[in-house]
Amino acid sequence: MKVSVIFSTLIALLLSPFAAAALAEEYQLNSQDRVLLRVMRWDLETSTYVLWQGISGEYALSDGGILRVPLVGQVPAAGQEIGVLSDELERRLRRQAGLSEPPDVAIEVIGHLPVYVLGEVASPGAYPFRPGLSAEQALALAGGFLRVPTETLNTSGSNIGVLRLAGEIRLLDAQLAVLENERARFVYDLQGLEPESGGENASVLPDGLQGKILVSARSARDAQGSRIADLKEVLRSQVEHLGAQIELRTNQIEITRQDLESVSTLKERGLAVNTRVSALTNSLNDLEAKRLQLEIARLTAEQQLNLAERDALSLVGDARSDALEQLNRIENDIVRLRTQRHNAETLYDEAVAAGLVTGSSLTGELVTQFRVTRGAGSVATAIDPTARLQPGDTLFVHRHRLEAPVSD
């Protein structure tokens, strides 16, 4: 019969005197954990428990969370509690070795993958994992929040540096607001330039100066488009008129050529004079010359019509390309100014924390955001400060200020 629970507990305590038993029972194994197995089996000759050599030793879970043990083979271990895994190994060892009583398996976790702490921390890097490690505890391991030197802000006991910093933040806010409005203008304009939009916009026309600039630019573009459309209509009418003139001259040429052939036949018979033949020949040559002029004029009008149609297409295409180019510039400027503002805001908050200024003139609550990536190819997910981490997690720490609610 299997030894009593008390005896098994004593064995486990003797084998791992420094393990926190309750925490170990709660801990679920993770991939690449390193564990120490101590397997005790009953020796009939000595009537005592002995260490099972060849089975006992250090093992590492694979990337897929598999534990490979001699005699047992592969055991899915990731996500298993230590007690559950111990029972499973005992059952398998008893069956494989043909034992009358199962051995006692004690498992001790002796190593984990580290956790990686990045972002706005004093000392980003890899830190040892321990079961129960939370996000805020990992932040503490990394030295807390990034501290910015504030000595230059308090020269000769004055707060000029702090006041200048607050002014810089307000200036950056104003510049960002201008860029945001400018971006809204180009986004609104682009929506109207899309072929499927039909000139309609889903968003609201920006207010203020940017809205006036947009209305003026669209009016100028619409006026130019109207002029091109009018020119195209005139050129189409001209092409049609010249085509009709060419057709008329072609008919006249055909009639004159027939008359010339008839008169030439009569002349050969002596029934017509040379002057009549010469007159018809000159008339035919004149009609053909005029038709050639008309064909050249029609070709010129068609070329001008093609240019007008190209200009109509370029008007929208150039406007779209220019808007996209300006949007790219604005986005880069916004990123740059936001970075400057974040750095200035961090330095200002440090000055407040250091007591260089009483209270904060910045609106909005300063909050800390924790995000974690778990496993290859995973997406960063927001977690609570008290959320427990797992071995191999990458923790990102970011502080930002919430926008203050607008008062009615």
Short mmCIF file of C-alpha atoms in Angstrom, two decimals:
data_model
loop_
_atom_site.label_atom_id
_atom_site.label_comp_id
_atom_site.label_asym_id
_atom_site.label_seq_id
_atom_site.Cartn_x
_atom_site.Cartn_y
_atom_site.Cartn_z
CA MET A 1 0.00 0.00 0.00
CA LYS A 2 1.16 3.51 -0.72
CA VAL A 3 2.79 5.25 2.24
CA SER A 4 0.71 7.63 4.22
CA VAL A 5 0.17 11.25 3.21
CA ILE A 6 2.04 12.38 6.33
CA PHE A 7 5.09 10.32 5.42
CA SER A 8 5.01 11.63 1.83
CA THR A 9 4.79 15.18 3.11
CA LEU A 10 7.77 14.63 5.38
CA ILE A 11 9.76 13.22 2.48
CA ALA A 12 8.89 16.24 0.32
CA LEU A 13 9.89 18.66 3.07
CA LEU A 14 13.19 16.86 3.57
CA LEU A 15 13.90 16.90 -0.15
CA SER A 16 13.08 20.59 -0.64
CA PRO A 17 13.49 22.34 2.70
CA PHE A 18 13.47 25.81 1.18
CA ALA A 19 10.46 25.40 -1.15
CA ALA A 20 7.26 27.26 -0.49
CA ALA A 21 4.91 24.27 -0.59
CA ALA A 22 1.62 26.13 -0.90
CA LEU A 23 2.89 28.38 -3.66
CA ALA A 24 4.48 25.46 -5.48
CA GLU A 25 1.17 23.61 -5.52
CA GLU A 26 -0.51 26.62 -7.08
CA TYR A 27 2.19 27.26 -9.66
CA GLN A 28 1.52 25.92 -13.14
CA LEU A 29 4.56 24.86 -15.11
CA ASN A 30 5.57 26.77 -18.21
CA SER A 31 7.60 25.93 -21.28
CA GLN A 32 11.37 25.84 -20.71
CA ASP A 33 10.99 25.63 -16.91
CA ARG A 34 13.78 23.63 -15.29
CA VAL A 35 12.70 21.12 -12.65
CA LEU A 36 14.47 18.80 -10.25
CA LEU A 37 12.89 15.34 -9.89
CA ARG A 38 13.62 13.27 -6.79
CA VAL A 39 12.06 9.83 -7.10
CA MET A 40 12.03 7.63 -3.99
CA ARG A 41 11.16 3.95 -4.32
CA TRP A 42 10.75 1.22 -1.66
CA ASP A 43 13.71 -1.16 -1.53
CA LEU A 44 12.59 -4.62 -0.39
CA GLU A 45 16.12 -5.73 0.58
CA THR A 46 16.83 -2.82 2.91
CA SER A 47 13.14 -2.15 3.74
CA THR A 48 13.69 1.56 3.25
CA TYR A 49 13.15 4.29 0.70
CA VAL A 50 16.08 4.90 -1.64
CA LEU A 51 16.72 7.48 -4.36
CA TRP A 52 15.94 6.05 -7.77
CA GLN A 53 19.10 6.74 -9.74
CA GLY A 54 18.67 7.25 -13.47
CA ILE A 55 15.22 8.72 -12.97
CA SER A 56 16.00 11.40 -10.44
CA GLY A 57 17.77 14.49 -11.78
CA GLU A 58 17.30 17.82 -13.51
CA TYR A 59 15.03 18.20 -16.51
CA ALA A 60 13.86 21.04 -18.73
CA LEU A 61 10.47 21.37 -20.36
CA SER A 62 10.66 21.74 -24.14
CA ASP A 63 9.41 24.75 -26.07
CA GLY A 64 6.17 22.85 -26.48
CA GLY A 65 5.85 22.20 -22.75
CA ILE A 66 6.80 18.52 -22.91
CA LEU A 67 8.74 16.78 -20.10
CA ARG A 68 10.79 13.76 -21.16
CA VAL A 69 11.60 11.28 -18.38
CA PRO A 70 13.30 7.86 -18.72
CA LEU A 71 10.86 4.90 -18.52
CA VAL A 72 7.97 7.37 -18.65
CA GLY A 73 8.56 9.00 -22.01
CA GLN A 74 6.91 12.27 -22.99
CA VAL A 75 4.52 13.92 -20.55
CA PRO A 76 2.60 17.15 -21.32
CA ALA A 77 3.69 19.32 -18.40
CA ALA A 78 3.02 22.96 -19.37
CA GLY A 79 -0.02 24.25 -17.52
CA GLN A 80 0.10 21.40 -14.98
CA GLU A 81 0.32 22.01 -11.25
CA ILE A 82 3.26 20.31 -9.58
CA GLY A 83 1.08 18.02 -7.49
CA VAL A 84 -0.90 16.84 -10.51
CA LEU A 85 2.27 16.18 -12.49
CA SER A 86 3.78 14.26 -9.55
CA ASP A 87 0.74 11.97 -9.38
CA GLU A 88 0.92 11.37 -13.13
CA LEU A 89 4.62 10.47 -13.00
CA GLU A 90 4.01 8.11 -10.07
CA ARG A 91 1.27 6.27 -11.98
CA ARG A 92 3.35 5.95 -15.13
CA LEU A 93 6.50 4.80 -13.29
CA ARG A 94 4.55 2.16 -11.40
CA ARG A 95 3.01 0.84 -14.61
CA GLN A 96 6.19 0.91 -16.67
CA ALA A 97 8.43 -0.59 -13.97
CA GLY A 98 5.85 -3.13 -12.79
CA LEU A 99 6.05 -1.98 -9.17
CA SER A 100 3.60 -3.20 -6.56
CA GLU A 101 3.59 0.24 -4.98
CA PRO A 102 4.04 3.57 -6.78
CA PRO A 103 7.21 5.52 -6.02
CA ASP A 104 7.14 8.95 -4.40
CA VAL A 105 7.96 11.76 -6.85
CA ALA A 106 8.94 15.16 -5.51
CA ILE A 107 9.21 18.00 -8.05
CA GLU A 108 11.04 21.25 -7.41
CA VAL A 109 11.11 24.09 -9.90
CA ILE A 110 14.71 25.31 -10.02
CA GLY A 111 14.68 27.66 -12.97
CA HIS A 112 12.48 29.78 -15.21
CA LEU A 113 12.83 31.96 -18.24
CA PRO A 114 13.31 35.58 -17.15
CA VAL A 115 10.79 38.34 -17.60
CA TYR A 116 11.76 41.31 -19.74
CA VAL A 117 10.81 44.79 -18.60
CA LEU A 118 10.90 47.60 -21.17
CA GLY A 119 9.58 51.10 -21.56
CA GLU A 120 9.71 53.98 -19.11
CA VAL A 121 11.65 52.19 -16.40
CA ALA A 122 14.94 53.07 -14.74
CA SER A 123 16.75 49.86 -15.72
CA PRO A 124 15.13 48.00 -18.61
CA GLY A 125 16.28 44.43 -19.10
CA ALA A 126 15.77 40.80 -18.11
CA TYR A 127 14.90 39.92 -14.50
CA PRO A 128 14.52 36.56 -12.75
CA PHE A 129 11.01 35.22 -12.57
CA ARG A 130 9.40 33.92 -9.44
CA PRO A 131 5.90 32.47 -9.11
CA GLY A 132 3.34 35.14 -8.33
CA LEU A 133 5.39 38.00 -9.80
CA SER A 134 3.01 40.82 -10.75
CA ALA A 135 3.43 43.62 -13.28
CA GLU A 136 3.98 46.30 -10.63
CA GLN A 137 6.49 44.08 -8.84
CA ALA A 138 8.40 43.67 -12.11
CA LEU A 139 8.38 47.46 -12.41
CA ALA A 140 9.97 47.64 -8.96
CA LEU A 141 12.62 45.11 -10.01
CA ALA A 142 13.47 47.38 -12.93
CA GLY A 143 14.12 50.28 -10.56
CA GLY A 144 10.74 51.93 -10.81
CA PHE A 145 9.85 54.63 -13.27
CA LEU A 146 12.47 56.34 -15.37
CA ARG A 147 13.84 59.26 -13.37
CA VAL A 148 14.93 62.30 -15.32
CA PRO A 149 17.59 64.59 -13.77
CA THR A 150 15.99 67.80 -12.58
CA GLU A 151 19.07 69.62 -11.29
CA THR A 152 19.12 72.04 -14.23
CA LEU A 153 15.54 73.12 -13.52
CA ASN A 154 16.35 74.68 -10.13
CA THR A 155 19.34 76.90 -10.76
CA SER A 156 20.24 79.17 -7.84
CA GLY A 157 17.08 78.25 -5.98
CA SER A 158 14.77 79.61 -8.69
CA ASN A 159 12.05 77.78 -10.58
CA ILE A 160 12.73 79.47 -13.92
CA GLY A 161 13.56 76.13 -15.54
CA VAL A 162 10.30 74.59 -14.35
CA LEU A 163 8.28 77.58 -15.58
CA ARG A 164 10.06 77.48 -18.92
CA LEU A 165 9.26 73.78 -19.15
CA ALA A 166 5.58 74.40 -18.46
CA GLY A 167 5.58 77.07 -21.17
CA GLU A 168 7.22 74.68 -23.60
CA ILE A 169 4.50 72.10 -22.94
CA ARG A 170 1.77 74.67 -23.60
CA LEU A 171 3.53 75.73 -26.81
CA LEU A 172 3.81 72.13 -27.97
CA ASP A 173 0.11 71.61 -27.20
CA ALA A 174 -0.75 74.62 -29.37
CA GLN A 175 1.46 73.36 -32.21
CA LEU A 176 -0.08 69.91 -31.97
CA ALA A 177 -3.58 71.38 -32.07
CA VAL A 178 -2.70 73.26 -35.28
CA LEU A 179 -1.28 70.10 -36.85
CA GLU A 180 -4.31 68.06 -35.80
CA ASN A 181 -6.63 70.59 -37.46
CA GLU A 182 -4.44 70.66 -40.55
CA ARG A 183 -4.51 66.89 -40.70
CA ALA A 184 -8.31 66.90 -40.38
CA ARG A 185 -8.45 69.28 -43.36
CA PHE A 186 -6.42 67.01 -45.63
CA VAL A 187 -8.29 63.90 -44.47
CA TYR A 188 -11.61 65.62 -45.25
CA ASP A 189 -10.31 66.75 -48.64
CA LEU A 190 -9.04 63.26 -49.49
CA GLN A 191 -12.42 61.72 -48.71
CA GLY A 192 -14.03 63.98 -51.29
CA LEU A 193 -11.35 63.15 -53.88
CA GLU A 194 -11.93 59.39 -53.75
CA PRO A 195 -13.71 58.16 -56.90
CA GLU A 196 -16.33 56.17 -54.98
CA SER A 197 -17.21 59.14 -52.75
CA GLY A 198 -18.84 61.14 -55.52
CA GLY A 199 -17.47 64.29 -53.86
CA GLU A 200 -19.30 63.56 -50.61
CA ASN A 201 -17.60 63.41 -47.19
CA ALA A 202 -18.31 61.13 -44.25
CA SER A 203 -16.52 63.36 -41.73
CA VAL A 204 -17.40 66.87 -40.56
CA LEU A 205 -15.89 69.94 -42.20
CA PRO A 206 -13.12 71.35 -39.93
CA ASP A 207 -13.89 74.59 -38.14
CA GLY A 208 -11.91 77.80 -38.10
CA LEU A 209 -9.06 78.74 -40.39
CA GLN A 210 -8.46 75.21 -41.70
CA GLY A 211 -12.10 74.96 -42.78
CA LYS A 212 -11.83 78.29 -44.63
CA ILE A 213 -8.61 77.18 -46.33
CA LEU A 214 -10.29 73.94 -47.40
CA VAL A 215 -13.35 75.74 -48.79
CA SER A 216 -11.13 78.19 -50.69
CA ALA A 217 -8.92 75.41 -52.11
CA ARG A 218 -11.93 73.37 -53.18
CA SER A 219 -13.56 76.43 -54.78
CA ALA A 220 -10.41 77.16 -56.77
CA ARG A 221 -10.14 73.51 -57.83
CA ASP A 222 -13.83 73.38 -58.77
CA ALA A 223 -13.47 76.59 -60.80
CA GLN A 224 -10.49 75.18 -62.65
CA GLY A 225 -12.43 71.97 -63.24
CA SER A 226 -15.35 73.98 -64.63
CA ARG A 227 -13.03 75.85 -67.01
CA ILE A 228 -11.56 72.57 -68.23
CA ALA A 229 -15.06 71.11 -68.67
CA ASP A 230 -16.16 74.17 -70.69
CA LEU A 231 -13.03 73.90 -72.84
CA LYS A 232 -13.71 70.23 -73.48
CA GLU A 233 -17.27 71.03 -74.55
CA VAL A 234 -16.06 73.74 -76.97
CA LEU A 235 -13.43 71.42 -78.41
CA ARG A 236 -15.94 68.60 -78.87
CA SER A 237 -18.26 70.98 -80.74
CA GLN A 238 -15.33 72.17 -82.84
CA VAL A 239 -14.35 68.60 -83.71
CA GLU A 240 -17.94 67.80 -84.70
CA HIS A 241 -18.21 70.98 -86.82
CA LEU A 242 -14.92 70.31 -88.56
CA GLY A 243 -16.00 66.75 -89.22
CA ALA A 244 -19.16 68.03 -90.89
CA GLN A 245 -17.09 70.49 -92.99
CA ILE A 246 -14.74 67.70 -94.03
CA GLU A 247 -17.67 65.53 -95.07
CA LEU A 248 -19.11 68.42 -97.11
CA ARG A 249 -15.77 69.04 -98.83
CA THR A 250 -15.45 65.31 -99.54
CA ASN A 251 -18.85 65.31 -101.28
CA GLN A 252 -17.92 68.42 -103.28
CA ILE A 253 -14.63 66.81 -104.29
CA GLU A 254 -16.42 63.69 -105.45
CA ILE A 255 -18.92 65.73 -107.53
CA THR A 256 -16.15 67.88 -109.03
CA ARG A 257 -14.07 64.80 -109.85
CA GLN A 258 -17.06 63.26 -111.67
CA ASP A 259 -17.63 66.51 -113.59
CA LEU A 260 -13.94 66.64 -114.49
CA GLU A 261 -14.06 63.08 -115.78
CA SER A 262 -17.17 63.87 -117.90
CA VAL A 263 -15.69 67.07 -119.34
CA SER A 264 -12.39 65.32 -120.07
CA THR A 265 -14.30 62.66 -122.03
CA LEU A 266 -16.14 65.38 -123.98
CA LYS A 267 -12.87 67.21 -124.67
CA GLU A 268 -11.37 64.07 -126.14
CA ARG A 269 -14.37 63.97 -128.51
CA GLY A 270 -13.96 67.64 -129.29
CA LEU A 271 -17.15 68.61 -127.54
CA ALA A 272 -15.55 70.68 -124.71
CA VAL A 273 -12.85 73.34 -124.53
CA ASN A 274 -9.63 73.26 -122.48
CA THR A 275 -10.71 76.18 -120.33
CA ARG A 276 -13.56 74.11 -118.89
CA VAL A 277 -11.17 71.27 -118.03
CA SER A 278 -8.69 73.69 -116.43
CA ALA A 279 -11.40 75.33 -114.34
CA LEU A 280 -12.62 72.01 -112.97
CA THR A 281 -9.06 70.88 -112.28
CA ASN A 282 -8.30 74.07 -110.33
CA SER A 283 -11.59 73.74 -108.43
CA LEU A 284 -10.76 70.13 -107.51
CA ASN A 285 -7.31 71.09 -106.29
CA ASP A 286 -8.76 73.95 -104.24
CA LEU A 287 -11.36 71.68 -102.61
CA GLU A 288 -8.72 69.08 -101.71
CA ALA A 289 -6.47 71.75 -100.20
CA LYS A 290 -9.35 73.09 -98.10
CA ARG A 291 -10.23 69.56 -96.95
CA LEU A 292 -6.62 69.04 -95.89
CA GLN A 293 -6.74 72.25 -93.86
CA LEU A 294 -9.94 71.11 -92.22
CA GLU A 295 -8.42 67.71 -91.36
CA ILE A 296 -5.39 69.42 -89.83
CA ALA A 297 -7.67 71.69 -87.81
CA ARG A 298 -9.71 68.72 -86.61
CA LEU A 299 -6.55 66.84 -85.61
CA THR A 300 -5.37 69.89 -83.66
CA ALA A 301 -8.73 70.17 -81.90
CA GLU A 302 -8.66 66.47 -81.01
CA GLN A 303 -5.17 66.86 -79.56
CA GLN A 304 -6.33 69.82 -77.49
CA LEU A 305 -9.33 67.79 -76.32
CA ASN A 306 -7.02 64.98 -75.20
CA LEU A 307 -4.89 67.48 -73.30
CA ALA A 308 -7.99 68.91 -71.64
CA GLU A 309 -9.14 65.45 -70.58
CA ARG A 310 -5.65 64.75 -69.21
CA ASP A 311 -5.74 68.03 -67.30
CA ALA A 312 -9.12 67.06 -65.82
CA LEU A 313 -7.70 63.77 -64.58
CA SER A 314 -4.49 65.42 -63.35
CA LEU A 315 -6.48 68.01 -61.43
CA VAL A 316 -7.87 65.34 -59.09
CA GLY A 317 -4.79 63.11 -59.17
CA ASP A 318 -2.40 65.95 -58.36
CA ALA A 319 -4.68 67.15 -55.58
CA ARG A 320 -4.77 63.64 -54.09
CA SER A 321 -0.99 63.20 -54.36
CA ASP A 322 -0.37 66.59 -52.77
CA ALA A 323 -2.79 65.83 -49.93
CA LEU A 324 -1.12 62.48 -49.25
CA GLU A 325 2.31 64.09 -49.27
CA GLN A 326 1.17 66.78 -46.86
CA LEU A 327 -0.47 64.18 -44.62
CA ASN A 328 2.80 62.26 -44.43
CA ARG A 329 4.64 65.43 -43.44
CA ILE A 330 2.02 66.28 -40.82
CA GLU A 331 2.08 62.77 -39.34
CA ASN A 332 5.87 62.95 -39.00
CA ASP A 333 5.63 66.37 -37.36
CA ILE A 334 2.94 65.14 -34.96
CA VAL A 335 5.08 62.16 -33.92
CA ARG A 336 8.08 64.42 -33.39
CA LEU A 337 6.14 67.00 -31.34
CA ARG A 338 4.40 64.32 -29.28
CA THR A 339 7.79 62.84 -28.43
CA GLN A 340 9.07 66.27 -27.40
CA ARG A 341 5.96 66.89 -25.34
CA HIS A 342 6.16 63.49 -23.66
CA ASN A 343 9.78 64.13 -22.69
CA ALA A 344 8.96 67.61 -21.40
CA GLU A 345 5.92 66.30 -19.50
CA THR A 346 8.01 63.54 -17.91
CA LEU A 347 10.61 66.07 -16.81
CA TYR A 348 7.90 68.37 -15.44
CA ASP A 349 6.31 65.53 -13.46
CA GLU A 350 9.73 64.72 -12.03
CA ALA A 351 10.08 68.35 -10.98
CA VAL A 352 6.70 68.15 -9.25
CA ALA A 353 7.72 64.93 -7.52
CA ALA A 354 11.01 66.53 -6.43
CA GLY A 355 9.14 69.43 -4.85
CA LEU A 356 10.51 72.05 -7.25
CA VAL A 357 6.98 73.22 -7.92
CA THR A 358 3.81 72.96 -5.89
CA GLY A 359 1.09 71.08 -7.71
CA SER A 360 0.94 70.53 -11.43
CA SER A 361 -0.37 72.91 -14.03
CA LEU A 362 -0.96 70.04 -16.45
CA THR A 363 -4.51 68.80 -16.81
CA GLY A 364 -5.51 65.17 -16.74
CA GLU A 365 -4.56 62.31 -14.48
CA LEU A 366 -1.13 60.70 -14.90
CA VAL A 367 -1.71 56.96 -15.32
CA THR A 368 0.54 53.98 -15.87
CA GLN A 369 -0.22 51.43 -18.56
CA PHE A 370 1.14 47.89 -18.48
CA ARG A 371 1.16 45.79 -21.65
CA VAL A 372 2.53 42.28 -21.99
CA THR A 373 3.49 40.07 -24.93
CA ARG A 374 3.45 36.36 -24.27
CA GLY A 375 4.94 33.96 -26.78
CA ALA A 376 6.39 34.43 -30.24
CA GLY A 377 4.26 36.52 -32.58
CA SER A 378 1.76 37.54 -29.90
CA VAL A 379 0.21 40.99 -29.72
CA ALA A 380 0.80 43.25 -26.74
CA THR A 381 -2.18 43.12 -24.38
CA ALA A 382 -3.05 45.59 -21.64
CA ILE A 383 -3.02 44.08 -18.13
CA ASP A 384 -3.72 45.26 -14.59
CA PRO A 385 -0.83 46.22 -12.30
CA THR A 386 -1.58 43.22 -10.08
CA ALA A 387 -1.78 40.75 -12.98
CA ARG A 388 0.64 37.86 -12.60
CA LEU A 389 3.36 37.41 -15.18
CA GLN A 390 4.64 34.20 -16.69
CA PRO A 391 8.21 33.17 -17.51
CA GLY A 392 9.37 34.70 -20.79
CA ASP A 393 6.83 37.54 -20.70
CA THR A 394 7.85 40.92 -22.07
CA LEU A 395 6.35 43.75 -20.04
CA PHE A 396 6.03 47.25 -21.48
CA VAL A 397 5.56 50.14 -19.05
CA HIS A 398 4.20 53.44 -20.32
CA ARG A 399 2.94 56.52 -18.53
CA HIS A 400 0.57 59.01 -20.08
CA ARG A 401 -1.82 61.68 -18.99
CA LEU A 402 -5.54 61.20 -19.51
CA GLU A 403 -7.38 64.03 -21.15
CA ALA A 404 -9.26 66.10 -18.63
CA PRO A 405 -13.07 65.90 -19.05
CA VAL A 406 -14.61 68.91 -20.74
CA SER A 407 -16.79 70.86 -18.33
CA ASP A 408 -20.23 71.92 -19.46
#
